[in-house]
mmCIF file of C-alpha atoms (C1' of nucleotides) in Angstrom:
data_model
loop_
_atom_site.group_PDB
_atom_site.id
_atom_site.type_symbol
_atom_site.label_atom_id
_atom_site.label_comp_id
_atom_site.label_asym_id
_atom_site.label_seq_id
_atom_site.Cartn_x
_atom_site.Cartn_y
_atom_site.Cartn_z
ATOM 1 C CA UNK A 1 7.921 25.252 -12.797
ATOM 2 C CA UNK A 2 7.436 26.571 -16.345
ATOM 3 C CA UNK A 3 10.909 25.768 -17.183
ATOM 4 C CA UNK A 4 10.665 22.192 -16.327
ATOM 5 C CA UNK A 5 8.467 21.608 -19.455
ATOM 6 C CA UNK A 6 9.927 18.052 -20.270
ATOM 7 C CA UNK A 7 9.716 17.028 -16.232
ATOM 8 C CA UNK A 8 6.123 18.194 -15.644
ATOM 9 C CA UNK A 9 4.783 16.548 -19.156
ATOM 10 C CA UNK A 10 3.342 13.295 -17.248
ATOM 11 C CA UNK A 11 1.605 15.238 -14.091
ATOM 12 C CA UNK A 12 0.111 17.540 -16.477
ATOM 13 C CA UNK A 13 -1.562 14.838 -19.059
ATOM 14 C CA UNK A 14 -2.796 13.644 -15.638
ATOM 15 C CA UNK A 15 -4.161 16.300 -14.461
ATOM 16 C CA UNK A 16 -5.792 17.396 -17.107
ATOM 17 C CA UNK A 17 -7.120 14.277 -18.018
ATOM 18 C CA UNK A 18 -8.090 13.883 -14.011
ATOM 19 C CA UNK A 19 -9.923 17.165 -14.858
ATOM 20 C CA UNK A 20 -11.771 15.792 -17.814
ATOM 21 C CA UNK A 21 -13.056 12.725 -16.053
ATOM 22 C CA UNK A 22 -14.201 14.157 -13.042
ATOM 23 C CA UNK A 23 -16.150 17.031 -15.295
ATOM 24 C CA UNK A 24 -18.014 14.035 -16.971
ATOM 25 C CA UNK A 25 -18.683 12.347 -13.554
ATOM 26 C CA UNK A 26 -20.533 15.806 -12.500
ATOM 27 C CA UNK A 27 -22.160 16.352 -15.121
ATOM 28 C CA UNK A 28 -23.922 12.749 -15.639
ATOM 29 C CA UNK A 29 -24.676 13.486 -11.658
ATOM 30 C CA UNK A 30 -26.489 16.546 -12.679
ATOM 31 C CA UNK A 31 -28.669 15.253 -15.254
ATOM 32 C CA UNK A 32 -29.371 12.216 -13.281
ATOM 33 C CA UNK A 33 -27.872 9.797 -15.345
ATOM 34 C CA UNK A 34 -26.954 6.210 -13.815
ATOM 35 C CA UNK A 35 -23.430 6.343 -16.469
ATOM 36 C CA UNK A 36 -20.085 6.742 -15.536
ATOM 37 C CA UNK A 37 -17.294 8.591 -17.762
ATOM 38 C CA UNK A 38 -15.636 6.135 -20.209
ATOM 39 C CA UNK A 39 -18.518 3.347 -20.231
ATOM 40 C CA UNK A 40 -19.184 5.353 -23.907
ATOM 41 C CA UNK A 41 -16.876 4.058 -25.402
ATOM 42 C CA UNK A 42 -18.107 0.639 -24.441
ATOM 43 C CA UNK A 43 -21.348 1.433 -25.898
ATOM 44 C CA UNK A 44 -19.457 2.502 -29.344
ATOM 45 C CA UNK A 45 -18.450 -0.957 -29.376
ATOM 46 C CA UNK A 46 -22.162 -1.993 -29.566
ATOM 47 C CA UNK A 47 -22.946 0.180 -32.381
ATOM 48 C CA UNK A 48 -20.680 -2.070 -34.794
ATOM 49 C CA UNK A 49 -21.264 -5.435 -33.021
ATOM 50 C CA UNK A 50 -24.374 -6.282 -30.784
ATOM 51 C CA UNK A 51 -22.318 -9.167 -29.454
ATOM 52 C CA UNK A 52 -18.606 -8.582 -27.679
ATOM 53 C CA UNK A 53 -16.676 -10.367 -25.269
ATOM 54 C CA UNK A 54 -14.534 -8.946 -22.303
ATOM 55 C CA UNK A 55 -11.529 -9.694 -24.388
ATOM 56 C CA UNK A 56 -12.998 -8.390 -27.237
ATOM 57 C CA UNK A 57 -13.583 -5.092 -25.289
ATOM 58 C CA UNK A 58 -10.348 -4.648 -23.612
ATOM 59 C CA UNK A 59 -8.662 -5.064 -26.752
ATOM 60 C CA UNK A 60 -10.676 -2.363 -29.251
ATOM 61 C CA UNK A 61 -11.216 0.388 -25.778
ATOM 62 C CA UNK A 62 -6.966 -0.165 -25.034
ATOM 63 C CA UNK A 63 -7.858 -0.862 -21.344
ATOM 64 C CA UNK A 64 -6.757 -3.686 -19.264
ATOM 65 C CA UNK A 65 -9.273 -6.732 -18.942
ATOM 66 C CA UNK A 66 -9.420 -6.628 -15.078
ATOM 67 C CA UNK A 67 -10.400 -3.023 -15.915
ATOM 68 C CA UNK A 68 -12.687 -4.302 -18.368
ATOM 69 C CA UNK A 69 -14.527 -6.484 -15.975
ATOM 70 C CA UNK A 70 -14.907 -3.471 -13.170
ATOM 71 C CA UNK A 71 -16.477 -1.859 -16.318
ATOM 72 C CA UNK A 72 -18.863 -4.061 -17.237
ATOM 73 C CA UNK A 73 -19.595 -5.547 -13.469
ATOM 74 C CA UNK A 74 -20.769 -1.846 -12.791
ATOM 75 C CA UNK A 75 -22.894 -1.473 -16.388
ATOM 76 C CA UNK A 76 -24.393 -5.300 -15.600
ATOM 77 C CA UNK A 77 -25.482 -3.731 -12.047
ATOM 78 C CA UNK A 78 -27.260 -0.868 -13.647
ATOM 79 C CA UNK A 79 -28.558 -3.140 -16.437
ATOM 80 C CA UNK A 80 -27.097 -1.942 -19.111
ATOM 81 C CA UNK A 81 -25.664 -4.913 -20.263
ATOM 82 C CA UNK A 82 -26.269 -8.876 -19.888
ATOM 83 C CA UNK A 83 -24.284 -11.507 -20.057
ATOM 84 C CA UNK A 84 -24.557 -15.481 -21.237
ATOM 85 C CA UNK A 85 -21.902 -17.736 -21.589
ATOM 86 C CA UNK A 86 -20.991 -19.447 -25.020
ATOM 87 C CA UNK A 87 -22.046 -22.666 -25.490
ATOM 88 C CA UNK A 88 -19.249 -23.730 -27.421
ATOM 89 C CA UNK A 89 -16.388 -22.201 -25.306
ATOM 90 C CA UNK A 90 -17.679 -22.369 -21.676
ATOM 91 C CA UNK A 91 -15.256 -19.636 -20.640
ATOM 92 C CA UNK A 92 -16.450 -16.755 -22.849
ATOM 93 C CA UNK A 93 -18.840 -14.300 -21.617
ATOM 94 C CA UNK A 94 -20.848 -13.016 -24.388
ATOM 95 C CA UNK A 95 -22.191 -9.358 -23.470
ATOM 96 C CA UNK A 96 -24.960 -7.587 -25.212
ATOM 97 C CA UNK A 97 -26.849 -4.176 -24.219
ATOM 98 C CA UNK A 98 -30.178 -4.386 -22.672
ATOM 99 C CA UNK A 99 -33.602 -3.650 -23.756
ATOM 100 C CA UNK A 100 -32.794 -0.688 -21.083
ATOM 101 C CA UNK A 101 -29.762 0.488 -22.852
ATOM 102 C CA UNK A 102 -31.175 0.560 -26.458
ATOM 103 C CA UNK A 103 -34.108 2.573 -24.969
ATOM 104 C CA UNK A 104 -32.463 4.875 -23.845
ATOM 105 C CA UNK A 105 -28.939 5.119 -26.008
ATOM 106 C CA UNK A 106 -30.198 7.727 -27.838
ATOM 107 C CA UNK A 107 -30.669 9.857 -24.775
ATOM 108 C CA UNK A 108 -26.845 9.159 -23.492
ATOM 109 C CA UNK A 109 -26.090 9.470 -27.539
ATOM 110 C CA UNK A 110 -27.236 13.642 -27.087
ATOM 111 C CA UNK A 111 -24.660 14.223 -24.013
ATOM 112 C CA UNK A 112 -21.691 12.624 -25.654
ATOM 113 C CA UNK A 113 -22.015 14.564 -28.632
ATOM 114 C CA UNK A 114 -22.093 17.347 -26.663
ATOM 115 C CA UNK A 115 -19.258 16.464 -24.511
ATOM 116 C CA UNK A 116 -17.723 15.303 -28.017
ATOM 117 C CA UNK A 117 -18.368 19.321 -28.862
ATOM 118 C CA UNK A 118 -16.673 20.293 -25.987
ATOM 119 C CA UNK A 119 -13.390 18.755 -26.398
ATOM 120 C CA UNK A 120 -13.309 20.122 -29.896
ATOM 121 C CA UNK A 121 -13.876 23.651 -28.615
ATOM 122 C CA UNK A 122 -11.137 22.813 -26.033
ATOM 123 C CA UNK A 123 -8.857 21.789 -28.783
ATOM 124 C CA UNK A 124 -9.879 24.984 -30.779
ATOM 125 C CA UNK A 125 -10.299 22.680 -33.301
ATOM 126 C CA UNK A 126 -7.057 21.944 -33.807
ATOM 127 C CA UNK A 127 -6.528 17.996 -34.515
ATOM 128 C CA UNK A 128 -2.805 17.876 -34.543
ATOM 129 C CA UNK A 129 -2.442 16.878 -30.959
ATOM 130 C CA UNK A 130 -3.800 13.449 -32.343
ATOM 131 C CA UNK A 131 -1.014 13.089 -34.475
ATOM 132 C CA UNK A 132 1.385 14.055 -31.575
ATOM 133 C CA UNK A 133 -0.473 11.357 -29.071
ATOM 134 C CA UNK A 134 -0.020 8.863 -31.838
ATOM 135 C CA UNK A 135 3.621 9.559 -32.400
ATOM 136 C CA UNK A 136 4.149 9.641 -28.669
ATOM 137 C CA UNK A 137 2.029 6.233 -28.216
ATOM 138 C CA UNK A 138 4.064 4.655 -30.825
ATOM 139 C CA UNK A 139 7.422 5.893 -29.528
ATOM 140 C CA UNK A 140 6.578 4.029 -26.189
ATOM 141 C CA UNK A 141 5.031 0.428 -27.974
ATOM 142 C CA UNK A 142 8.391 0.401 -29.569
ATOM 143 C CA UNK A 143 10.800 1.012 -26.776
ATOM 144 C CA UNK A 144 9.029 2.226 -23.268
ATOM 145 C CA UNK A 145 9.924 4.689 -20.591
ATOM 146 C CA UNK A 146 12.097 2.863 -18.217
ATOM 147 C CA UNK A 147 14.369 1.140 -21.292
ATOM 148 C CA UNK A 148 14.772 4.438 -22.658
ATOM 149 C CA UNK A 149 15.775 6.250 -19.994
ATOM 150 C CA UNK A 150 18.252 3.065 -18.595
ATOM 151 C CA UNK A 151 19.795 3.456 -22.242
ATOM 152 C CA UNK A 152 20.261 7.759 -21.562
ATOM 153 C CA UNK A 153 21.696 6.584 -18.073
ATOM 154 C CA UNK A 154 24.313 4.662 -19.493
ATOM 155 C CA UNK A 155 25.414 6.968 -21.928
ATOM 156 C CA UNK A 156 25.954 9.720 -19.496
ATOM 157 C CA UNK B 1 -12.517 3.452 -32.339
ATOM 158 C CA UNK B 2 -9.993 5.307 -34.530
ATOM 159 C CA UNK B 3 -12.541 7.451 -35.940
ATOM 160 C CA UNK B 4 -13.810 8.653 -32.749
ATOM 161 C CA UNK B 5 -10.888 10.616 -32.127
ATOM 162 C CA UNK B 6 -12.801 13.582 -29.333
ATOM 163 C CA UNK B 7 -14.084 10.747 -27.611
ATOM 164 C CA UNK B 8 -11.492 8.526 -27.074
ATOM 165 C CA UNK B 9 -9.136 11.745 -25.675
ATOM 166 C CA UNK B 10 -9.657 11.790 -22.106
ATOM 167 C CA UNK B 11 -8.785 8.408 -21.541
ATOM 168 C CA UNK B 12 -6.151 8.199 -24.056
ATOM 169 C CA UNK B 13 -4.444 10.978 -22.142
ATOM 170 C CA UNK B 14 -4.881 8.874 -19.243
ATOM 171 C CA UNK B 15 -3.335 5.528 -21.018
ATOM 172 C CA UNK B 16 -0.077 7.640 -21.665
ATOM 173 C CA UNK B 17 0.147 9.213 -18.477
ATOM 174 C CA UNK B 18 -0.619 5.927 -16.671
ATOM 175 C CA UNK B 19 2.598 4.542 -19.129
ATOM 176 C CA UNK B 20 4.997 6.844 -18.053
ATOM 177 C CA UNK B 21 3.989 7.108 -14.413
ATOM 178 C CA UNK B 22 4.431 3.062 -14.047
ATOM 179 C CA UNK B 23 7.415 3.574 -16.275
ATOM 180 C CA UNK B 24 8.914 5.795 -13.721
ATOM 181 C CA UNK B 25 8.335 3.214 -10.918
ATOM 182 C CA UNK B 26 9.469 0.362 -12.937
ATOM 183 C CA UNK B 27 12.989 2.695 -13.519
ATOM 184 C CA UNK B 28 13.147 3.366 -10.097
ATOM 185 C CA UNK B 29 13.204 0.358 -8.369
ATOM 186 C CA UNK B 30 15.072 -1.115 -10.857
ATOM 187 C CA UNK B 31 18.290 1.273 -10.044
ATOM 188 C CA UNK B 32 17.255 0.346 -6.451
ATOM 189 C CA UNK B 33 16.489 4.042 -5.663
ATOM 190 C CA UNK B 34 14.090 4.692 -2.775
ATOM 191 C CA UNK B 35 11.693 7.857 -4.293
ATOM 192 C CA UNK B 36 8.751 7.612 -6.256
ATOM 193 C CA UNK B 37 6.876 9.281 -9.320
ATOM 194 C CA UNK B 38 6.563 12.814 -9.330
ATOM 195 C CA UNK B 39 8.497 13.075 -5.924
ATOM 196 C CA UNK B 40 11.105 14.796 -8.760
ATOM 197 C CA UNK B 41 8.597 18.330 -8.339
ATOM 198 C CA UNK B 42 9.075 18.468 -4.642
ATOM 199 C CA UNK B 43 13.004 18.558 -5.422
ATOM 200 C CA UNK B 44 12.739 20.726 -7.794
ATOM 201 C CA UNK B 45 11.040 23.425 -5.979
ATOM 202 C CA UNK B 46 13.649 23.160 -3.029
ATOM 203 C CA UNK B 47 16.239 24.206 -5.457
ATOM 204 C CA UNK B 48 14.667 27.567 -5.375
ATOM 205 C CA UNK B 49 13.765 27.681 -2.222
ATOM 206 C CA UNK B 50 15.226 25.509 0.993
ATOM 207 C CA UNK B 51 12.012 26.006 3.230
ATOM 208 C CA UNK B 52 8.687 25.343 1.750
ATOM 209 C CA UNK B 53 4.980 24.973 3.729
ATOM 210 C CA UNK B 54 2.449 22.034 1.666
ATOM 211 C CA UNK B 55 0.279 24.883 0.631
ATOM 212 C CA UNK B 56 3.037 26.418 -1.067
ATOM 213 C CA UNK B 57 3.960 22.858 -2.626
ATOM 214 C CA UNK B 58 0.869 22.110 -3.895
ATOM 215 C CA UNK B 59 0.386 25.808 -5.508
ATOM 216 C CA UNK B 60 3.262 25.219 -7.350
ATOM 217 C CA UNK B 61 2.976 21.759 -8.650
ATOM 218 C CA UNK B 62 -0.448 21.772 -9.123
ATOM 219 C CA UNK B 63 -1.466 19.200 -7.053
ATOM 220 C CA UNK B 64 -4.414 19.328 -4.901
ATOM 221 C CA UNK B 65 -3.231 19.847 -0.881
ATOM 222 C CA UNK B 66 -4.392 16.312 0.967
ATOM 223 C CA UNK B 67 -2.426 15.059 -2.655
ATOM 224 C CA UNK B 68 0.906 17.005 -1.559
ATOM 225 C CA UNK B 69 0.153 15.324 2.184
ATOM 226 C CA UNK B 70 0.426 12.107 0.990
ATOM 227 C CA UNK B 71 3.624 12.615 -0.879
ATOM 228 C CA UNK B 72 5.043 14.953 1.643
ATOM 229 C CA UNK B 73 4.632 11.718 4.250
ATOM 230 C CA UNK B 74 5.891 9.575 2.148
ATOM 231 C CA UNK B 75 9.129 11.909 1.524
ATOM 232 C CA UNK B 76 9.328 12.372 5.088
ATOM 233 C CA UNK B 77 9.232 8.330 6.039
ATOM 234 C CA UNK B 78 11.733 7.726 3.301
ATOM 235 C CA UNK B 79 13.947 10.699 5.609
ATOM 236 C CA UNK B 80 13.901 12.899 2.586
ATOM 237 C CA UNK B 81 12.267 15.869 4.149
ATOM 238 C CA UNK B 82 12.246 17.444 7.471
ATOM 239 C CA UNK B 83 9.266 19.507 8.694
ATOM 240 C CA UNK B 84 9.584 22.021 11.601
ATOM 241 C CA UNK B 85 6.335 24.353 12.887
ATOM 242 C CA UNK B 86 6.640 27.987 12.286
ATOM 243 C CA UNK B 87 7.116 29.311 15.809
ATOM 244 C CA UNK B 88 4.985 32.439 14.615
ATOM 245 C CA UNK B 89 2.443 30.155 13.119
ATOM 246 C CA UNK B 90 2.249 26.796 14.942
ATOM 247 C CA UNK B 91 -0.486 25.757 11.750
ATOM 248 C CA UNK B 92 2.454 25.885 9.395
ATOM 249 C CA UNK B 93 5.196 23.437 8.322
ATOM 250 C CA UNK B 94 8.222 24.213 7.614
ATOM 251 C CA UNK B 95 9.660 21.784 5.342
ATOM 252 C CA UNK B 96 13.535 21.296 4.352
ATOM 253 C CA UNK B 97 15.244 19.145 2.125
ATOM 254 C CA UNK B 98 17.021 16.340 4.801
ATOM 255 C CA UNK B 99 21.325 15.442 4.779
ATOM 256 C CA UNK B 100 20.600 12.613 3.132
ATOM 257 C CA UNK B 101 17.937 14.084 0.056
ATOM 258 C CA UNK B 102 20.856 16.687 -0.297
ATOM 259 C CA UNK B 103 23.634 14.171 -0.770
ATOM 260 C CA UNK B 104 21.641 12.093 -3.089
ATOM 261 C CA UNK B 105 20.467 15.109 -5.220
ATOM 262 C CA UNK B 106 23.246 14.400 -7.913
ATOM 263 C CA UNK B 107 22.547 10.768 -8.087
ATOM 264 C CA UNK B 108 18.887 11.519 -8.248
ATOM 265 C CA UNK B 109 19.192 14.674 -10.692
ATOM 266 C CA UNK B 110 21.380 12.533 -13.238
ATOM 267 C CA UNK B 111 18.233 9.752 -13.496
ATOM 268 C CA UNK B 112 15.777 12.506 -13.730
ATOM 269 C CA UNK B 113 17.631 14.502 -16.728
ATOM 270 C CA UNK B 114 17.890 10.625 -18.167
ATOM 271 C CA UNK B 115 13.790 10.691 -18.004
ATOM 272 C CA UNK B 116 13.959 14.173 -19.233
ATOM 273 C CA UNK B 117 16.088 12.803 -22.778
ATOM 274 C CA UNK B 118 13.180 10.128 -22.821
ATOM 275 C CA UNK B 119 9.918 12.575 -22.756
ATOM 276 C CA UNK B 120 12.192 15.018 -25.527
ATOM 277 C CA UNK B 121 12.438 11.517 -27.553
ATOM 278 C CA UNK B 122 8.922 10.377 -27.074
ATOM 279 C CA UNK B 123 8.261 14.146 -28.150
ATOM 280 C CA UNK B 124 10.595 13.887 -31.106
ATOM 281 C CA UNK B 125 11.934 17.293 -29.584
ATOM 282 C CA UNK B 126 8.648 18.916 -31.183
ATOM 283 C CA UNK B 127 7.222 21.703 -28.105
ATOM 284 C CA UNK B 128 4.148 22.134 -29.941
ATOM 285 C CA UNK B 129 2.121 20.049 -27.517
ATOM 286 C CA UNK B 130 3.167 22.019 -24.703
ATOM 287 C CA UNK B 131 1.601 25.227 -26.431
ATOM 288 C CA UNK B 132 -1.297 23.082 -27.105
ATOM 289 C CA UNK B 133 -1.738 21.436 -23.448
ATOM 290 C CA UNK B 134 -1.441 25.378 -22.229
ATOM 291 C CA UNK B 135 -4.446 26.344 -24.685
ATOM 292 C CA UNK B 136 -6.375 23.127 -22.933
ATOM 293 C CA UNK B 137 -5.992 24.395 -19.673
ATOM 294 C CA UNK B 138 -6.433 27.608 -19.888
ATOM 295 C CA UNK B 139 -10.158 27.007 -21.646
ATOM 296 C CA UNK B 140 -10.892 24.817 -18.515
ATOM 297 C CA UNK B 141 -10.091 27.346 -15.993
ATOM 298 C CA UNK B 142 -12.156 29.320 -18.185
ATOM 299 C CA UNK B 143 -14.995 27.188 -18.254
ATOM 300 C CA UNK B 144 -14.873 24.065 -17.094
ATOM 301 C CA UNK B 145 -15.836 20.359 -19.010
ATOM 302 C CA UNK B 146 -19.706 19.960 -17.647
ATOM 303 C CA UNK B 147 -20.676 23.557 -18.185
ATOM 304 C CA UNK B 148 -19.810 23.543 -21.212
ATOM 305 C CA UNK B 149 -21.471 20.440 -22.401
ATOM 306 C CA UNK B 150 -24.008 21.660 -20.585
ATOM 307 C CA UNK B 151 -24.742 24.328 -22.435
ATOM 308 C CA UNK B 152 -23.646 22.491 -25.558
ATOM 309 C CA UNK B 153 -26.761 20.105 -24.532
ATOM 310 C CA UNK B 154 -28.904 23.103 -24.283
ATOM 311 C CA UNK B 155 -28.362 24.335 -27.623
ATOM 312 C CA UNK B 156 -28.878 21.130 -28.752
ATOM 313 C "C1'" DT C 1 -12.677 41.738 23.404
ATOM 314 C "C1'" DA C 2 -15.958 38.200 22.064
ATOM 315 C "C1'" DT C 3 -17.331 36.155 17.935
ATOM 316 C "C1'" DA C 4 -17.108 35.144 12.981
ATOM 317 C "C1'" DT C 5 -14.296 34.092 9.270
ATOM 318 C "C1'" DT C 6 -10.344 32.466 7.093
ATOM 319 C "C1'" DT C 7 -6.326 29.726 6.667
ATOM 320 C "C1'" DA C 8 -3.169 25.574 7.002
ATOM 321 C "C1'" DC C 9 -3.071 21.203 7.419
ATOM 322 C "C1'" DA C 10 -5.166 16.395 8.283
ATOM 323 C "C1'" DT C 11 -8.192 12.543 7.458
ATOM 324 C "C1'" DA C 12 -11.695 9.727 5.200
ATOM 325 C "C1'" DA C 13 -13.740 7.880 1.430
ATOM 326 C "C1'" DC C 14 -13.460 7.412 -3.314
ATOM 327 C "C1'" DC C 15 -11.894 6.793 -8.302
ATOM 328 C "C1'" DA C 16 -10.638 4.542 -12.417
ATOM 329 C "C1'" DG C 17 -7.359 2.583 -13.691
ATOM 330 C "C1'" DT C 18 -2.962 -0.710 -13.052
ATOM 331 C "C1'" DT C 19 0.022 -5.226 -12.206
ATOM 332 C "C1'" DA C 20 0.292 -9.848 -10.402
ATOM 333 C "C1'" DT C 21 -1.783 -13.994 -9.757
ATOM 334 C "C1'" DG C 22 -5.317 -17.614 -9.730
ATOM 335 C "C1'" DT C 23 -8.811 -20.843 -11.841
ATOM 336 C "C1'" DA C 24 -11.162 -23.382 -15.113
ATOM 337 C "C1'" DA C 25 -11.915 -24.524 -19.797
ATOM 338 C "C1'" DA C 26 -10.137 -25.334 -24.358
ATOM 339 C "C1'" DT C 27 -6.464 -26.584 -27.379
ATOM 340 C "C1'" DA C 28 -1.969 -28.375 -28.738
ATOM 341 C "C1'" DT C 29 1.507 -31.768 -28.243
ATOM 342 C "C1'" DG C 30 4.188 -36.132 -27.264
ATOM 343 C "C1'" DC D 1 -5.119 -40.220 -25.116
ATOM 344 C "C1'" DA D 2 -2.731 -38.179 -21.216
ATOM 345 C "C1'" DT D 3 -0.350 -34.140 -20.264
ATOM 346 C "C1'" DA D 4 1.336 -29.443 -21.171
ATOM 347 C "C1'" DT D 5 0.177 -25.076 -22.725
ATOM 348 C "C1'" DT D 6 -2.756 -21.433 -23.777
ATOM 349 C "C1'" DT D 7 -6.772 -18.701 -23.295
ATOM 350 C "C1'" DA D 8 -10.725 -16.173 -20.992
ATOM 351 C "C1'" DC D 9 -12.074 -14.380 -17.223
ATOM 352 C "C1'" DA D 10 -11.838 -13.324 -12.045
ATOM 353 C "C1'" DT D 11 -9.810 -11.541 -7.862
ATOM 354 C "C1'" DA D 12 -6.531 -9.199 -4.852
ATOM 355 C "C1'" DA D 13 -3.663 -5.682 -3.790
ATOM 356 C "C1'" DC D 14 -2.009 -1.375 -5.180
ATOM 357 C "C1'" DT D 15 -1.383 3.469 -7.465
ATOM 358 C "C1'" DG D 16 -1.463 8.294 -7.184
ATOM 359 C "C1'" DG D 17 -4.258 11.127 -7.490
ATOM 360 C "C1'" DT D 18 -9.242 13.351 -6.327
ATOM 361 C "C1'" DT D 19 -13.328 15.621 -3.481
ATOM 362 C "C1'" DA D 20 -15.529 16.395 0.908
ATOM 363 C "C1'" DT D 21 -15.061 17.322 5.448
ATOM 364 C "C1'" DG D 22 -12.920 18.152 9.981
ATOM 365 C "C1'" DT D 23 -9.827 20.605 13.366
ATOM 366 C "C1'" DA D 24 -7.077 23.994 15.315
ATOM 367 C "C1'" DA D 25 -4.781 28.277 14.884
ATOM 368 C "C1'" DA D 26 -4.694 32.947 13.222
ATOM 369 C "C1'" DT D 27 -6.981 37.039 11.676
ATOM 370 C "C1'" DA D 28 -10.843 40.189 10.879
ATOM 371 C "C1'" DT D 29 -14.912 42.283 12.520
ATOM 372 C "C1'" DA D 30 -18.746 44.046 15.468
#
DNA sequence: TATATTTACATAACCAGTTATGTAAATATG
DNA sequence: CATATTTACATAACTGGTTATGTAAATATA
């Protein structure tokens, strides 16, 4: 299949991100952590603002807000986070971190920069694949796979 | 989160791959076409070879084997694979492209070289990343995500 | 040749997201 | 000020994979 490099592209980011994800999932097992991969970058969040709504969330992590509230249903039922409503707008949930999570954040704080190393060492360093993700983000905001590829169609 | 470019990677690689896939589907049923995501490596394989077992399928597009069973079944329900058992081997498959997958092939081939223009564009024809998403993979086989933050950890 | 191991495929349970849709509260509009 | 629209969150159904485990057939071994 090597010289399908174009028609493999999407499987691949899959599976290696599939790969990535399910390393994390192990290795919080192994140390006995109650975490799940991704909920860092929830807790990034927190170290700017100590108060964030779902919204707020879905917007700054680029994940969808239904998958925002599996998220945070799942950090809530560890007790990482709490919620009370706003008494101004009754429909806003506003979430802060627990006296649990700020105990023991700089625990979890140690194995992401680690995990932070290993990606690095995985990237050899090498930060242009950033700039190619942007590009390739920004190619898709302004015209997405489907329209693009109806457009090719068309033109034979 | 810009500024936490490592750990934002994994699931940034899943945001684009998640785009494309849904893309795909999107494309697909909007030409009214009956095949699915990724179904396009299963073709492509079959124009190398006309028989092919799952085990051999999922070697070669690197998907695990229950994940080649599920789109193997689905192939087969939509009539666009045959199976027969090995008479030598009655554990083995035989799989075949059906009359109908063959006389759709051009149709299907034209929408996937369409798709093909749209990953070189979202690419901006630079390979680069493909070099790069090799180097990725072959420092996981190598040692996988949680073994080396593991060890990362250890060295503090 | 009986038993242990390996192989090929099948099934179950899960995973972390997604889209589509619903509900209630807040805000804008006629 | 009543009604229409928008917003914030919730829920349902689905996606396309994954890992773990099971089963039956084939092969290797004692």
């Amino acid at each position: 299949m090597e010289q399908y490099q174009y028609l493999t592209f999407t499987a691949r980011l899959k599976r290696i991100s599939d790969s990535l994800l399910y390393g994390a999932k192990d290795l919080y097992k192994t140390l006995n952590l109650e975490i799940e991969p991704n909920w860092h970058l929830v807790f990034l969040l927190f170290k700017e603002k100590n108060t964030l709504t779902i919204t707020e969330i879905a917007e700054n992590i680029k994940i969808s807000q239904p998958g925002v509230i599996k998220i945070v249903n799942k950090m809530k039922a560890k007790d990482y986070l709490k919620a009370e409503t706003d008494k101004r707008d009754h429909r806003i949930q506003l979430l802060k971190l627990t006296t649990k999570a700020k105990k023991e954040l700089p625990k979890l704080d140690k194995v992401w920069f680690a995990g932070e190393k290993t990606i690095k060492e995985l990237l050899d360093n090498n930060t242009d694949i950033f700039d190619q993700l942007d590009k390739i983000e920004n190619a898709i905001a302004e015209s997405n796979y489907k329209d693009r590829t109806l457009i090719h169609l068309k033109n034979g």
